[in-house]
Amino acid sequence: MTEYDGFRLMAEDRYKSLSPLKWKEMKDGRLIYREELKYSDFSMDFPEGFETPDEGGFQVKGEGDFEAAPLLSRVHDGWVAQQLQRLSEDKVELLSLAGWKHGYVIDVKGGESAALKISLVDRLPFRLVFKVGKGSSLSATVVTPLGITHEKSTKLVASRIDVVCESRSTVDLAYKAGSSPVEFIGFSADLGASSSLKLDALHVAGSYGRHFGEVVVGEGASLSARVAELVPRSSFGDSMFNVRHASRSESEVDMRATVLGKGVIRGLTSIPKDAIGSKANLQERVIMIGKEAKAITSPSLDIYEKEVQARHGSWSGRIGDKELFYLESRGLSEKEAVSLFIRGFLSPFERIVPLEQVLEEIILGRELGACT
Amino acid sequence: MLEKRLYSLSVFESKPMPTWGVGLSGLELDDLAYYVKPSVEKASTLSDLPADLKKTFEALGIPEAERNFLAGNGIMYQSEVIYERMKDQLAKQGVIFMSMDEAVRKYPNIIQKYFMTRCVPPTYHKFAALNGAVWSGGTFLYVPKGVKVSMPVQVYYLVDHPSMGQFEHTIIIAEDDASVEYIEGCSAPMYVKGGLHAGVVEVFVGRNARVRATTIQNWSKNMYNLGTKRAIVEEGGKMEWVEASLGSKVTMLYPASVLAGRGARAEHFYVSMAGDGQVLEAGAKVAHAAPDTSAYVLSRSISKGSGRAIYRGEVKVNPGATRCSSSVKCDSLLISDDSSTATFPTEEVYESDADVSHEATAGRIAEEQLFYLMSRGFSEEEARGLIVRGFMEPVTKKIPLEYAVEFNKIVETEVKNEVA
């Protein structure tokens, strides 16, 4: 039995030991899954036929000093093993921790720098692990295939991106995910002392999409995250971003969503005792388009230290009549005006994927006729 | 009423204890005294009350308040109302102000229509069901169509028995175009074993009517405060909830407003101070169930010592509730090293043209503000007290002046003690 088999068995045992997911869960007094999301409709069995995860599936292009290797070839590395051994009480997260087909490790050694573009060639579950050594820097863009389908497939695809930033490292990471009808993306980052992470994450929900992120911000570290959720009509998108602070750390989390279907946008900032001098700001903004649009927002703060500054805010609503009138009075059609506005709203993510294409094919397209 | 009690009891027994929020493991429901008859007879004037009680109420300023600025005054002691009085002119206008126990006998048809029907049914949650089963005391306040009660009506709740459960049930009805302000004060001395307050307040705000319900809560610091408050607001009506919370060991209180008619409005104001060993969790629940409704929620909380103040709220815009707007603002101040705070808001929006916003801040008293005041001659204690008063002012200005002054004094003393 290989080490990898060991990890899989461990995860599989834990998966089977957890009770089946109910379609409606309460956790800490907050309703997590609404009646629109029925897990009982999904194929939630632990993936079979993945005896050996593929070594292919990724195209990595870049320059600088880094190592890119299939995840399987690095399982004996202590820190990789540590990532793989992380288990969860969440059934779905367990799938993403162990049920992947394509796995890659990107390792930037201490003091070096690298700039990469990583493309996933198909829509199978993947696992991507980044390690950025002390004092090094990484700029990376990860793109999964474009094009959403509303096919009837209920096979759940659970993928994951994990980042380990050692002290004084700098990471600029952008990724676009969500290309399968039922896809869950997990993200985690562990920021070492005085490191920094700039993150732009764009998730396009299929029939059911979940995008959960968790970041631990170490002492003196800083996080700047922009997370976008696009939820087409007849889709359900659930986006959550949790941040936990150590002392003198900073976080700015900007969550934006364009919702035509049903969207849930949640964030939690935790500041434990002795995380002195921390600063945190979490903002959630949701633009709702069309009669079918529904949104739930829930920004939360949990503070155990007084020497901090923490704030959050949320807003849900539609594009203002004045803004639309301004654009239409300049000759744009209603569809063009809405599209332009949304492109502006999501402009930080233009570097990940051409927004015009995303909006035309995935979000607005022929559906805009019923947007007002 | 017996049938309703029995039904409520069955609902209570069928529902599990909540496992979310503040822990209730210390609440011993089987050890509570569910009905304590007061040792005094009902009085027709305050001067008829026994000397020790008179002294208590004089210290609270109740006789003076009744003389100077109350339209009606009531006192509930243990499980019964021992005093109620209303100005004659209001009785002539058709205003009804009496204990709920008396109202059940005198106005059964009205009570049957409103008591735990559409506002707070027994199925609302476990402690609403408990109240439905064992309630006693409380107030029935009815204001007929078009009558505007210019001075507030007040009821004071005093619990003076160890391990007592207090389950008052209050119904306030303001018919179309009416207006009234209702004030509740609550207190209890500290015993070795704390008790439970699980009161219910049901408010019905008619078309274009106005109701303001103010509560100044100072239960003993080993008491569980698990009350229920809910209002149904009809077209053009306005409901204001004002809560000032100092006492109890654990509070879980979420005044709710259902905006059922077009153009209805709700405003929620909440201020609290959580001290050592206290967990005060409160919030606002607003349901926009009609078009053009609006809501404003403002919460200011202070945590000191090992206290924890939590805001947990929900704003919901139902399908069909078009052109709604809602704004929630909650701020928390931490003034001790061991204090903590949390904010758990949820906004559910099912209409795309709603405008729903929320913002919150948490932190300590800003050094610049302290420095500014101290450089003008204030001591550090005085400066902190002033800043805290300013922090609470947007809410305390909604409380009647006499009580606001008293409330501010208590808070400032607590802050100064903490600094010392």
mmCIF file with all atom_site columns, C-alpha atoms in Angstrom, chain A residues 26-31 34-36 268 273 283-284 288-291 293-318, chain B residues 19-21 308 312 314 316 319 330 334-365 367 384:
data_model
loop_
_atom_site.group_PDB
_atom_site.id
_atom_site.type_symbol
_atom_site.label_atom_id
_atom_site.label_alt_id
_atom_site.label_comp_id
_atom_site.label_asym_id
_atom_site.label_entity_id
_atom_site.label_seq_id
_atom_site.pdbx_PDB_ins_code
_atom_site.Cartn_x
_atom_site.Cartn_y
_atom_site.Cartn_z
_atom_site.occupancy
_atom_site.B_iso_or_equiv
_atom_site.pdbx_formal_charge
_atom_site.auth_seq_id
_atom_site.auth_comp_id
_atom_site.auth_asym_id
_atom_site.auth_atom_id
_atom_site.pdbx_PDB_model_num
ATOM 1  C CA . MET A 1 26  ? -28.160 24.264 11.472  1.00 0.00 ? 26  MET A CA 1
ATOM 2  C CA . LYS A 1 27  ? -24.760 25.204 12.747  1.00 0.00 ? 27  LYS A CA 1
ATOM 3  C CA . ASP A 1 28  ? -24.229 27.827 15.429  1.00 0.00 ? 28  ASP A CA 1
ATOM 4  C CA . GLY A 1 29  ? -27.751 29.055 14.914  1.00 0.00 ? 29  GLY A CA 1
ATOM 5  C CA . ARG A 1 30  ? -27.285 29.785 11.265  1.00 0.00 ? 30  ARG A CA 1
ATOM 6  C CA . LEU A 1 31  ? -29.081 27.928 8.551   1.00 0.00 ? 31  LEU A CA 1
ATOM 7  C CA . ARG A 1 34  ? -31.650 26.053 2.278   1.00 0.00 ? 34  ARG A CA 1
ATOM 8  C CA . GLU A 1 35  ? -34.359 23.906 0.849   1.00 0.00 ? 35  GLU A CA 1
ATOM 9  C CA . GLU A 1 36  ? -33.138 24.650 -2.660  1.00 0.00 ? 36  GLU A CA 1
ATOM 10 C CA . LEU A 1 268 ? -16.685 34.969 9.128   1.00 0.00 ? 268 LEU A CA 1
ATOM 11 C CA . LYS A 1 273 ? -7.619  36.366 22.381  1.00 0.00 ? 273 LYS A CA 1
ATOM 12 C CA . GLN A 1 283 ? -17.565 43.454 2.799   1.00 0.00 ? 283 GLN A CA 1
ATOM 13 C CA . GLU A 1 284 ? -20.269 41.567 0.923   1.00 0.00 ? 284 GLU A CA 1
ATOM 14 C CA . MET A 1 288 ? -29.517 40.800 -7.985  1.00 0.00 ? 288 MET A CA 1
ATOM 15 C CA . ILE A 1 289 ? -30.795 40.631 -11.529 1.00 0.00 ? 289 ILE A CA 1
ATOM 16 C CA . GLY A 1 290 ? -34.173 39.413 -12.685 1.00 0.00 ? 290 GLY A CA 1
ATOM 17 C CA . LYS A 1 291 ? -37.296 38.221 -10.980 1.00 0.00 ? 291 LYS A CA 1
ATOM 18 C CA . ALA A 1 293 ? -32.913 36.262 -8.126  1.00 0.00 ? 293 ALA A CA 1
ATOM 19 C CA . LYS A 1 294 ? -32.707 35.502 -4.413  1.00 0.00 ? 294 LYS A CA 1
ATOM 20 C CA . ALA A 1 295 ? -29.813 36.162 -2.060  1.00 0.00 ? 295 ALA A CA 1
ATOM 21 C CA . ILE A 1 296 ? -28.823 35.386 1.483   1.00 0.00 ? 296 ILE A CA 1
ATOM 22 C CA . THR A 1 297 ? -25.898 37.287 2.987   1.00 0.00 ? 297 THR A CA 1
ATOM 23 C CA . SER A 1 298 ? -24.373 36.670 6.362   1.00 0.00 ? 298 SER A CA 1
ATOM 24 C CA . PRO A 1 299 ? -21.183 38.486 7.330   1.00 0.00 ? 299 PRO A CA 1
ATOM 25 C CA . SER A 1 300 ? -20.107 37.582 10.847  1.00 0.00 ? 300 SER A CA 1
ATOM 26 C CA . LEU A 1 301 ? -17.589 38.726 13.414  1.00 0.00 ? 301 LEU A CA 1
ATOM 27 C CA . ASP A 1 302 ? -16.330 36.775 16.415  1.00 0.00 ? 302 ASP A CA 1
ATOM 28 C CA . ILE A 1 303 ? -13.942 38.874 18.506  1.00 0.00 ? 303 ILE A CA 1
ATOM 29 C CA . TYR A 1 304 ? -12.142 37.880 21.702  1.00 0.00 ? 304 TYR A CA 1
ATOM 30 C CA . GLU A 1 305 ? -9.522  40.631 21.844  1.00 0.00 ? 305 GLU A CA 1
ATOM 31 C CA . LYS A 1 306 ? -10.188 44.296 22.550  1.00 0.00 ? 306 LYS A CA 1
ATOM 32 C CA . GLU A 1 307 ? -7.058  45.773 20.965  1.00 0.00 ? 307 GLU A CA 1
ATOM 33 C CA . VAL A 1 308 ? -8.335  45.312 17.430  1.00 0.00 ? 308 VAL A CA 1
ATOM 34 C CA . GLN A 1 309 ? -10.265 47.083 14.736  1.00 0.00 ? 309 GLN A CA 1
ATOM 35 C CA . ALA A 1 310 ? -12.846 44.963 13.007  1.00 0.00 ? 310 ALA A CA 1
ATOM 36 C CA . ARG A 1 311 ? -15.707 45.867 10.764  1.00 0.00 ? 311 ARG A CA 1
ATOM 37 C CA . HIS A 1 312 ? -17.938 44.364 8.161   1.00 0.00 ? 312 HIS A CA 1
ATOM 38 C CA . GLY A 1 313 ? -20.770 45.335 5.908   1.00 0.00 ? 313 GLY A CA 1
ATOM 39 C CA . SER A 1 314 ? -23.156 43.862 3.419   1.00 0.00 ? 314 SER A CA 1
ATOM 40 C CA . TRP A 1 315 ? -25.475 45.146 0.771   1.00 0.00 ? 315 TRP A CA 1
ATOM 41 C CA . SER A 1 316 ? -27.977 43.406 -1.502  1.00 0.00 ? 316 SER A CA 1
ATOM 42 C CA . GLY A 1 317 ? -29.947 45.107 -4.220  1.00 0.00 ? 317 GLY A CA 1
ATOM 43 C CA . ARG A 1 318 ? -30.269 45.718 -7.912  1.00 0.00 ? 318 ARG A CA 1
ATOM 44 C CA . THR B 2 19  ? -28.383 23.878 20.936  1.00 0.00 ? 19  THR B CA 1
ATOM 45 C CA . TRP B 2 20  ? -27.345 27.024 19.128  1.00 0.00 ? 20  TRP B CA 1
ATOM 46 C CA . GLY B 2 21  ? -26.337 30.366 20.517  1.00 0.00 ? 21  GLY B CA 1
ATOM 47 C CA . ARG B 2 308 ? -19.755 38.811 25.988  1.00 0.00 ? 308 ARG B CA 1
ATOM 48 C CA . ARG B 2 312 ? -27.761 37.947 16.139  1.00 0.00 ? 312 ARG B CA 1
ATOM 49 C CA . GLU B 2 314 ? -32.286 38.420 10.606  1.00 0.00 ? 314 GLU B CA 1
ATOM 50 C CA . LYS B 2 316 ? -35.997 38.797 5.442   1.00 0.00 ? 316 LYS B CA 1
ATOM 51 C CA . PRO B 2 319 ? -41.417 37.228 -2.309  1.00 0.00 ? 319 PRO B CA 1
ATOM 52 C CA . CYS B 2 330 ? -24.440 47.233 15.035  1.00 0.00 ? 330 CYS B CA 1
ATOM 53 C CA . LEU B 2 334 ? -14.707 46.202 24.220  1.00 0.00 ? 334 LEU B CA 1
ATOM 54 C CA . ILE B 2 335 ? -13.356 47.886 27.302  1.00 0.00 ? 335 ILE B CA 1
ATOM 55 C CA . SER B 2 336 ? -11.628 45.036 29.157  1.00 0.00 ? 336 SER B CA 1
ATOM 56 C CA . ASP B 2 337 ? -8.930  42.583 28.262  1.00 0.00 ? 337 ASP B CA 1
ATOM 57 C CA . ASP B 2 338 ? -11.177 39.556 28.739  1.00 0.00 ? 338 ASP B CA 1
ATOM 58 C CA . SER B 2 339 ? -14.313 40.858 27.114  1.00 0.00 ? 339 SER B CA 1
ATOM 59 C CA . SER B 2 340 ? -15.534 39.593 23.764  1.00 0.00 ? 340 SER B CA 1
ATOM 60 C CA . THR B 2 341 ? -18.178 40.216 21.172  1.00 0.00 ? 341 THR B CA 1
ATOM 61 C CA . ALA B 2 342 ? -19.695 38.630 18.103  1.00 0.00 ? 342 ALA B CA 1
ATOM 62 C CA . THR B 2 343 ? -22.043 39.620 15.306  1.00 0.00 ? 343 THR B CA 1
ATOM 63 C CA . PHE B 2 344 ? -24.091 37.106 13.330  1.00 0.00 ? 344 PHE B CA 1
ATOM 64 C CA . PRO B 2 345 ? -26.448 38.894 10.955  1.00 0.00 ? 345 PRO B CA 1
ATOM 65 C CA . THR B 2 346 ? -28.320 37.246 8.129   1.00 0.00 ? 346 THR B CA 1
ATOM 66 C CA . GLU B 2 347 ? -30.120 38.951 5.283   1.00 0.00 ? 347 GLU B CA 1
ATOM 67 C CA . GLU B 2 348 ? -32.436 36.866 3.111   1.00 0.00 ? 348 GLU B CA 1
ATOM 68 C CA . VAL B 2 349 ? -33.632 38.715 0.076   1.00 0.00 ? 349 VAL B CA 1
ATOM 69 C CA . TYR B 2 350 ? -36.216 37.158 -2.209  1.00 0.00 ? 350 TYR B CA 1
ATOM 70 C CA . GLU B 2 351 ? -37.030 40.252 -4.265  1.00 0.00 ? 351 GLU B CA 1
ATOM 71 C CA . SER B 2 352 ? -34.387 41.639 -6.581  1.00 0.00 ? 352 SER B CA 1
ATOM 72 C CA . ASP B 2 353 ? -35.421 45.281 -6.172  1.00 0.00 ? 353 ASP B CA 1
ATOM 73 C CA . ALA B 2 354 ? -34.950 45.361 -2.407  1.00 0.00 ? 354 ALA B CA 1
ATOM 74 C CA . ASP B 2 355 ? -32.207 47.486 -0.873  1.00 0.00 ? 355 ASP B CA 1
ATOM 75 C CA . VAL B 2 356 ? -30.811 45.716 2.164   1.00 0.00 ? 356 VAL B CA 1
ATOM 76 C CA . SER B 2 357 ? -27.643 46.738 3.949   1.00 0.00 ? 357 SER B CA 1
ATOM 77 C CA . HIS B 2 358 ? -25.791 45.896 7.103   1.00 0.00 ? 358 HIS B CA 1
ATOM 78 C CA . GLU B 2 359 ? -22.673 47.238 8.764   1.00 0.00 ? 359 GLU B CA 1
ATOM 79 C CA . ALA B 2 360 ? -20.865 46.548 11.990  1.00 0.00 ? 360 ALA B CA 1
ATOM 80 C CA . THR B 2 361 ? -17.743 47.582 13.835  1.00 0.00 ? 361 THR B CA 1
ATOM 81 C CA . ALA B 2 362 ? -15.964 46.169 16.878  1.00 0.00 ? 362 ALA B CA 1
ATOM 82 C CA . GLY B 2 363 ? -13.017 47.432 18.844  1.00 0.00 ? 363 GLY B CA 1
ATOM 83 C CA . ARG B 2 364 ? -11.868 49.376 21.825  1.00 0.00 ? 364 ARG B CA 1
ATOM 84 C CA . ILE B 2 365 ? -12.178 53.011 22.764  1.00 0.00 ? 365 ILE B CA 1
ATOM 85 C CA . GLU B 2 367 ? -6.809  56.348 21.804  1.00 0.00 ? 367 GLU B CA 1
ATOM 86 C CA . ARG B 2 384 ? -14.012 56.888 29.148  1.00 0.00 ? 384 ARG B CA 1
#
